[in-house]
Amino acid sequence: MASQSQDDYSCPVCHEIFKDPVILSCSHSFCKECLQQFWRTKKAQECPVCRRRSSNQHPPLNLALKNLCESLLKERNERRSSGSEEICSLHSEKLKLFCLEDKQPVCLVCRDSQQHENHKFRPIDEVVPSYKEELSKALKSLQEKLKHNEKLKREFEKTVQHIKSQAEHTEHQIKQQFEKLHQFLRDEEEATITALREEEEQKKQMMKEKLEEINRHISALSHTIKDTEEMMKDNDVCFLKKFPVSMERVQISSQPDPQTPSYPQMPSGALIHVPRYLGNLPFRVWKKMQDIVQNTPVIMDPNTANPFLVLSDDLTSVRRSESKQPLPDNPERFDEYCCVFGSEGFNSGKHCWDVEVKESSDWSLGVTTASNKRKGREFFKADVWSVLYGLFVGSGFRVKQKLERVRVDLDYDRGIVLFSDPVTNRHLHTFTATFTDTVFPFFEFSSSLKILPFNSQYTLHL
């Protein structure tokens, strides 16, 4: 079969091996679908090769040719499965050329066929190196992309674990804080109820004493009444003998005693002073709670902290660590400068906070815009309004003397940032600007910093 020309098995219309070949009366064969398509296009039932008209709208199947084509396809598949990929599937010739237009290997017969007319060809061994080089570059790019995605996947997985750890730690802190509040409320409840019980006992004791006094008074009256009634039952002579004494006794018992009234009255203030316990109870407890809770005007955002920084549980103090913490490299986090942002930005109003800096030999603090870059070393090249001390290099006003605290007064609407020493009440520096972006407090230091709780006596210097 291989010795025969491949054209004997190719449809003159599609130039492929016949599929369901049909034969016309002129003895030419075509794929059934190719012939029907040709007739629909020409709108005439004529042979695509010799143009002879066909009277049969449904020409018969060329069964012999169909069997030969199926045998050819079977043989081709067997060659492919046995690894004979270098043999042309159409012409059973060795593939030696590469068609530049169709981008596929071809044999010498393919080159001369109508299917590849006016196409350009190159020897396969000339094309392969350049194509391998091109594919190698594309593969390298793909490998780098895969490597990047795998790294990104590990970062995402680490972030998921960090989120879980954050949630668990935060939940623990929430429970601890609420337990303190619950314990305070329980203590207040117990103290209030104890005071109530003490007043109850005091009032009950007072009423008990009053009852005992009344009982003694009743007993004395009862004895007088009984003795008088008995005396009145005596004969006339005895009655008259006892009358003066009995009458005097009755009269004395009937007269009111300045110290012991004949008819004891309910003492004033005998009842429980209910308003003392229930009056504005939640408000009074809340006022007491203010003595045990602290309000820090600025707290730090752990999601912005450099991995070498460790924040306290209440997020008001931070220290520098010798080892890097395994934290996600999220966009908000500093990676070069040992900085941390405040958790809340400001876009209006007046704000004030004190920072304890005495533990750090080098520090820088102030405000900056929310859009300032936190990656790399571009941070201090943007809008930063700060004071700094020590060896730190950056924009801002440099303080020469060592301080214990620094107060920051921000008036966003007027565009003023004022720094002062709250210990000596001495002015350090004032910046003026026109704020258009949200500004955040930021902190950089060498050892540790602490934001101090709010004091109602703070006064803005603006």
Tab-separated table of C-alpha atoms in Angstrom, residues 195-459:
chain	number	residue	atom	x	y	z
A	195	ALA	CA	-23.769	48.066	101.844
A	196	LEU	CA	-27.448	47.262	101.353
A	197	ARG	CA	-27.241	44.301	103.764
A	198	GLU	CA	-25.425	46.409	106.356
A	199	GLU	CA	-28.114	49.077	106.206
A	200	GLU	CA	-30.756	46.350	106.392
A	201	GLU	CA	-29.180	44.930	109.562
A	202	GLN	CA	-28.804	48.386	111.063
A	203	LYS	CA	-32.431	49.289	110.368
A	204	LYS	CA	-33.677	45.909	111.586
A	205	GLN	CA	-31.657	46.257	114.812
A	206	MET	CA	-33.131	49.694	115.397
A	207	MET	CA	-36.646	48.363	114.864
A	208	LYS	CA	-35.878	45.406	117.142
A	209	GLU	CA	-34.915	47.770	119.937
A	210	LYS	CA	-38.100	49.769	119.347
A	211	LEU	CA	-40.152	46.557	119.452
A	212	GLU	CA	-38.552	45.522	122.755
A	213	GLU	CA	-39.398	48.919	124.198
A	214	ILE	CA	-42.995	48.641	123.045
A	215	ASN	CA	-43.230	45.104	124.428
A	216	ARG	CA	-42.075	46.362	127.843
A	217	HIS	CA	-44.612	49.166	127.703
A	218	ILE	CA	-47.367	46.726	126.725
A	219	SER	CA	-46.393	44.352	129.537
A	220	ALA	CA	-46.534	47.140	132.137
A	221	LEU	CA	-49.896	48.332	130.888
A	222	SER	CA	-51.226	44.785	130.834
A	223	HIS	CA	-50.224	44.214	134.456
A	224	THR	CA	-51.796	47.490	135.554
A	225	ILE	CA	-55.013	46.706	133.701
A	226	LYS	CA	-55.153	43.172	135.114
A	227	ASP	CA	-54.516	44.297	138.689
A	228	THR	CA	-57.120	47.049	138.386
A	229	GLU	CA	-59.700	44.644	136.960
A	230	GLU	CA	-59.031	42.195	139.832
A	231	MET	CA	-59.361	44.983	142.398
A	232	MET	CA	-62.725	46.009	140.963
A	233	LYS	CA	-64.051	42.500	141.691
A	234	ASP	CA	-63.403	42.867	145.433
A	235	ASN	CA	-66.212	43.661	147.881
A	236	ASP	CA	-67.065	47.234	148.476
A	237	VAL	CA	-64.962	47.657	151.591
A	238	CYS	CA	-61.824	46.168	150.020
A	239	PHE	CA	-62.405	48.123	146.819
A	240	LEU	CA	-62.589	51.387	148.707
A	241	LYS	CA	-59.434	50.580	150.662
A	242	LYS	CA	-57.442	49.881	147.463
A	243	PHE	CA	-59.033	52.587	145.331
A	244	PRO	CA	-56.646	55.499	146.119
A	245	VAL	CA	-53.527	53.448	145.280
A	246	SER	CA	-55.060	51.804	142.205
A	247	MET	CA	-56.342	55.124	140.889
A	248	GLU	CA	-52.941	56.739	141.309
A	249	ARG	CA	-51.298	53.825	139.502
A	250	VAL	CA	-53.749	54.044	136.593
A	251	GLN	CA	-53.294	57.811	136.360
A	252	ILE	CA	-49.504	57.510	136.373
A	253	SER	CA	-49.626	54.823	133.662
A	254	SER	CA	-51.983	56.997	131.596
A	255	GLN	CA	-49.814	60.125	131.745
A	256	PRO	CA	-47.335	60.535	128.842
A	257	ASP	CA	-43.651	60.224	129.691
A	258	PRO	CA	-41.406	62.732	127.881
A	259	GLN	CA	-38.850	59.979	127.408
A	260	THR	CA	-41.328	57.185	126.715
A	261	PRO	CA	-44.504	58.321	124.949
A	262	SER	CA	-47.699	56.473	125.734
A	263	TYR	CA	-48.102	55.747	122.040
A	264	PRO	CA	-44.661	55.084	120.451
A	265	GLN	CA	-44.253	56.534	116.928
A	266	MET	CA	-42.522	54.978	113.862
A	267	PRO	CA	-38.956	56.404	113.897
A	268	SER	CA	-37.862	58.627	110.978
A	269	GLY	CA	-35.500	56.974	108.480
A	270	ALA	CA	-36.528	53.485	109.442
A	271	LEU	CA	-36.838	52.261	105.819
A	272	ILE	CA	-34.087	51.277	103.402
A	273	HIS	CA	-32.634	54.232	101.485
A	274	VAL	CA	-33.372	52.646	98.070
A	275	PRO	CA	-32.191	55.602	95.889
A	276	ARG	CA	-28.748	55.260	97.475
A	277	TYR	CA	-28.380	51.917	95.701
A	278	LEU	CA	-30.531	52.153	92.576
A	279	GLY	CA	-30.333	55.826	91.723
A	280	ASN	CA	-28.290	56.227	88.487
A	281	LEU	CA	-26.594	52.947	89.327
A	282	PRO	CA	-25.080	52.327	85.835
A	283	PHE	CA	-23.798	55.896	85.631
A	284	ARG	CA	-22.217	55.772	89.088
A	285	VAL	CA	-20.532	52.478	88.232
A	286	TRP	CA	-19.322	53.920	84.935
A	287	LYS	CA	-17.834	56.919	86.749
A	288	LYS	CA	-15.971	54.562	89.066
A	289	MET	CA	-14.833	52.497	86.083
A	290	GLN	CA	-13.079	55.554	84.677
A	291	ASP	CA	-10.651	55.310	87.573
A	292	ILE	CA	-9.494	51.832	86.522
A	293	VAL	CA	-9.489	52.189	82.702
A	294	GLN	CA	-7.125	54.256	80.602
A	295	ASN	CA	-7.744	55.991	77.302
A	296	THR	CA	-4.718	56.321	75.054
A	297	PRO	CA	-5.365	58.887	72.291
A	298	VAL	CA	-3.174	56.993	69.807
A	299	ILE	CA	-2.537	53.256	69.637
A	300	MET	CA	-0.211	51.431	67.266
A	301	ASP	CA	-1.150	49.246	64.318
A	302	PRO	CA	0.720	45.885	64.496
A	303	ASN	CA	0.054	45.261	60.791
A	304	THR	CA	2.387	48.165	59.941
A	305	ALA	CA	5.217	47.290	62.344
A	306	ASN	CA	8.607	46.257	61.008
A	307	PRO	CA	9.224	42.527	61.734
A	308	PHE	CA	11.938	43.501	64.245
A	309	LEU	CA	9.399	45.351	66.406
A	310	VAL	CA	7.318	43.787	69.201
A	311	LEU	CA	4.150	45.551	70.373
A	312	SER	CA	2.584	45.275	73.808
A	313	ASP	CA	-0.798	43.586	74.156
A	314	ASP	CA	-2.561	46.917	74.625
A	315	LEU	CA	-0.762	48.316	71.531
A	316	THR	CA	0.511	51.393	73.406
A	317	SER	CA	4.200	50.484	73.699
A	318	VAL	CA	6.729	48.890	71.369
A	319	ARG	CA	10.252	47.551	71.701
A	320	ARG	CA	12.946	46.496	69.290
A	321	SER	CA	13.821	42.798	69.048
A	322	GLU	CA	17.154	41.234	68.080
A	323	SER	CA	15.442	38.601	65.965
A	324	LYS	CA	13.059	39.019	63.061
A	325	GLN	CA	9.520	37.829	63.662
A	326	PRO	CA	7.898	35.526	61.050
A	327	LEU	CA	5.307	38.047	59.860
A	328	PRO	CA	3.608	38.354	56.455
A	329	ASP	CA	5.110	40.931	54.125
A	330	ASN	CA	1.777	42.688	53.648
A	331	PRO	CA	1.672	46.024	51.757
A	332	GLU	CA	1.080	48.045	54.944
A	333	ARG	CA	4.194	46.772	56.745
A	334	PHE	CA	7.574	48.564	56.941
A	335	ASP	CA	10.426	46.385	55.698
A	336	GLU	CA	13.474	48.679	55.939
A	337	TYR	CA	12.887	51.289	58.627
A	338	CYS	CA	12.040	50.142	62.175
A	339	CYS	CA	8.804	52.115	62.095
A	340	VAL	CA	5.199	51.570	63.098
A	341	PHE	CA	2.090	53.603	62.291
A	342	GLY	CA	-0.715	54.688	64.559
A	343	SER	CA	-3.869	52.673	64.030
A	344	GLU	CA	-6.049	55.653	63.147
A	345	GLY	CA	-5.503	58.364	60.564
A	346	PHE	CA	-6.737	61.937	60.875
A	347	ASN	CA	-8.391	64.061	58.201
A	348	SER	CA	-9.929	66.769	60.372
A	349	GLY	CA	-9.952	68.252	63.874
A	350	LYS	CA	-7.413	68.652	66.678
A	351	HIS	CA	-5.490	65.761	68.209
A	352	CYS	CA	-2.843	65.406	70.909
A	353	TRP	CA	-0.676	62.559	72.220
A	354	ASP	CA	2.384	62.161	74.464
A	355	VAL	CA	5.221	59.748	73.683
A	356	GLU	CA	7.714	58.512	76.249
A	357	VAL	CA	11.134	58.417	74.555
A	358	LYS	CA	13.546	58.224	77.510
A	359	GLU	CA	14.435	54.540	76.872
A	360	SER	CA	15.674	55.175	73.304
A	361	SER	CA	18.969	56.793	72.397
A	362	ASP	CA	17.689	57.434	68.866
A	363	TRP	CA	14.126	58.202	67.834
A	364	SER	CA	11.984	59.957	65.261
A	365	LEU	CA	8.253	60.620	65.502
A	366	GLY	CA	5.538	62.771	64.011
A	367	VAL	CA	2.940	62.463	61.272
A	368	THR	CA	3.028	61.535	57.604
A	369	THR	CA	0.571	60.987	54.765
A	370	ALA	CA	-1.309	57.717	54.367
A	371	SER	CA	0.073	57.324	50.832
A	372	ASN	CA	3.721	57.521	51.915
A	373	LYS	CA	5.661	54.448	50.771
A	374	ARG	CA	6.539	52.006	53.539
A	375	LYS	CA	8.643	49.625	51.451
A	376	GLY	CA	12.290	50.320	50.751
A	377	ARG	CA	14.008	53.530	51.829
A	378	GLU	CA	11.716	56.130	50.248
A	379	PHE	CA	9.692	56.884	53.401
A	380	PHE	CA	11.527	60.011	54.611
A	381	LYS	CA	11.711	61.455	51.092
A	382	ALA	CA	7.968	62.160	51.065
A	383	ASP	CA	5.744	64.397	53.239
A	384	VAL	CA	6.944	63.826	56.804
A	385	TRP	CA	6.489	66.295	59.689
A	386	SER	CA	8.629	65.039	62.559
A	387	VAL	CA	11.214	65.685	65.238
A	388	LEU	CA	14.193	63.357	65.644
A	389	TYR	CA	17.025	62.763	68.098
A	390	GLY	CA	20.258	60.840	67.996
A	391	LEU	CA	21.846	59.156	65.000
A	392	PHE	CA	18.730	58.761	62.875
A	393	VAL	CA	18.939	60.481	59.496
A	394	GLY	CA	15.774	61.835	57.945
A	395	SER	CA	13.674	64.877	57.292
A	396	GLY	CA	12.398	66.797	60.297
A	397	PHE	CA	13.561	69.004	63.139
A	398	ARG	CA	16.537	67.634	65.056
A	399	VAL	CA	16.367	67.879	68.854
A	400	LYS	CA	19.776	68.339	70.510
A	401	GLN	CA	18.922	67.646	74.151
A	402	LYS	CA	17.768	64.302	75.537
A	403	LEU	CA	14.062	64.267	76.433
A	404	GLU	CA	11.824	62.052	78.528
A	405	ARG	CA	8.618	62.799	76.649
A	406	VAL	CA	7.477	64.471	73.475
A	407	ARG	CA	3.998	65.919	72.973
A	408	VAL	CA	2.506	66.111	69.492
A	409	ASP	CA	-0.311	68.592	68.840
A	410	LEU	CA	-1.998	68.248	65.449
A	411	ASP	CA	-4.508	70.740	64.042
A	412	TYR	CA	-5.424	69.214	60.708
A	413	ASP	CA	-7.779	71.955	59.565
A	414	ARG	CA	-5.234	74.737	60.191
A	415	GLY	CA	-2.346	72.632	58.904
A	416	ILE	CA	-0.245	72.840	62.090
A	417	VAL	CA	1.941	70.180	63.738
A	418	LEU	CA	3.463	71.387	67.017
A	419	PHE	CA	6.030	69.522	69.111
A	420	SER	CA	6.770	70.318	72.770
A	421	ASP	CA	8.325	68.900	75.939
A	422	PRO	CA	5.412	68.244	78.351
A	423	VAL	CA	7.794	67.830	81.305
A	424	THR	CA	9.138	71.394	81.062
A	425	ASN	CA	6.265	72.737	78.910
A	426	ARG	CA	8.905	73.952	76.439
A	427	HIS	CA	8.125	74.441	72.739
A	428	LEU	CA	10.340	72.420	70.385
A	429	HIS	CA	9.189	73.106	66.829
A	430	THR	CA	6.122	73.932	64.733
A	431	PHE	CA	5.412	72.811	61.164
A	432	THR	CA	2.819	74.447	58.921
A	433	ALA	CA	1.381	72.684	55.886
A	434	THR	CA	-1.738	72.292	53.781
A	435	PHE	CA	-3.061	68.801	54.397
A	436	THR	CA	-5.004	67.168	51.568
A	437	ASP	CA	-4.434	63.523	52.463
A	438	THR	CA	-5.174	61.573	55.652
A	439	VAL	CA	-2.201	61.755	58.025
A	440	PHE	CA	-1.057	59.017	60.401
A	441	PRO	CA	1.167	59.182	63.491
A	442	PHE	CA	4.429	57.266	63.009
A	443	PHE	CA	7.194	56.160	65.379
A	444	GLU	CA	10.819	55.122	64.752
A	445	PHE	CA	13.254	54.286	67.567
A	446	SER	CA	16.320	52.319	68.616
A	447	SER	CA	15.098	50.648	71.819
A	448	SER	CA	11.498	51.269	72.950
A	449	LEU	CA	8.692	53.825	72.966
A	450	LYS	CA	5.439	54.210	74.855
A	451	ILE	CA	2.332	56.272	74.137
A	452	LEU	CA	1.017	57.634	77.406
A	453	PRO	CA	-2.631	57.477	78.516
A	454	PHE	CA	-4.898	60.451	77.993
A	455	ASN	CA	-4.909	63.050	80.740
A	456	SER	CA	-7.924	65.339	81.066
A	457	GLN	CA	-5.502	68.135	81.964
A	458	TYR	CA	-3.852	68.004	78.542
A	459	THR	CA	-4.239	71.296	76.733
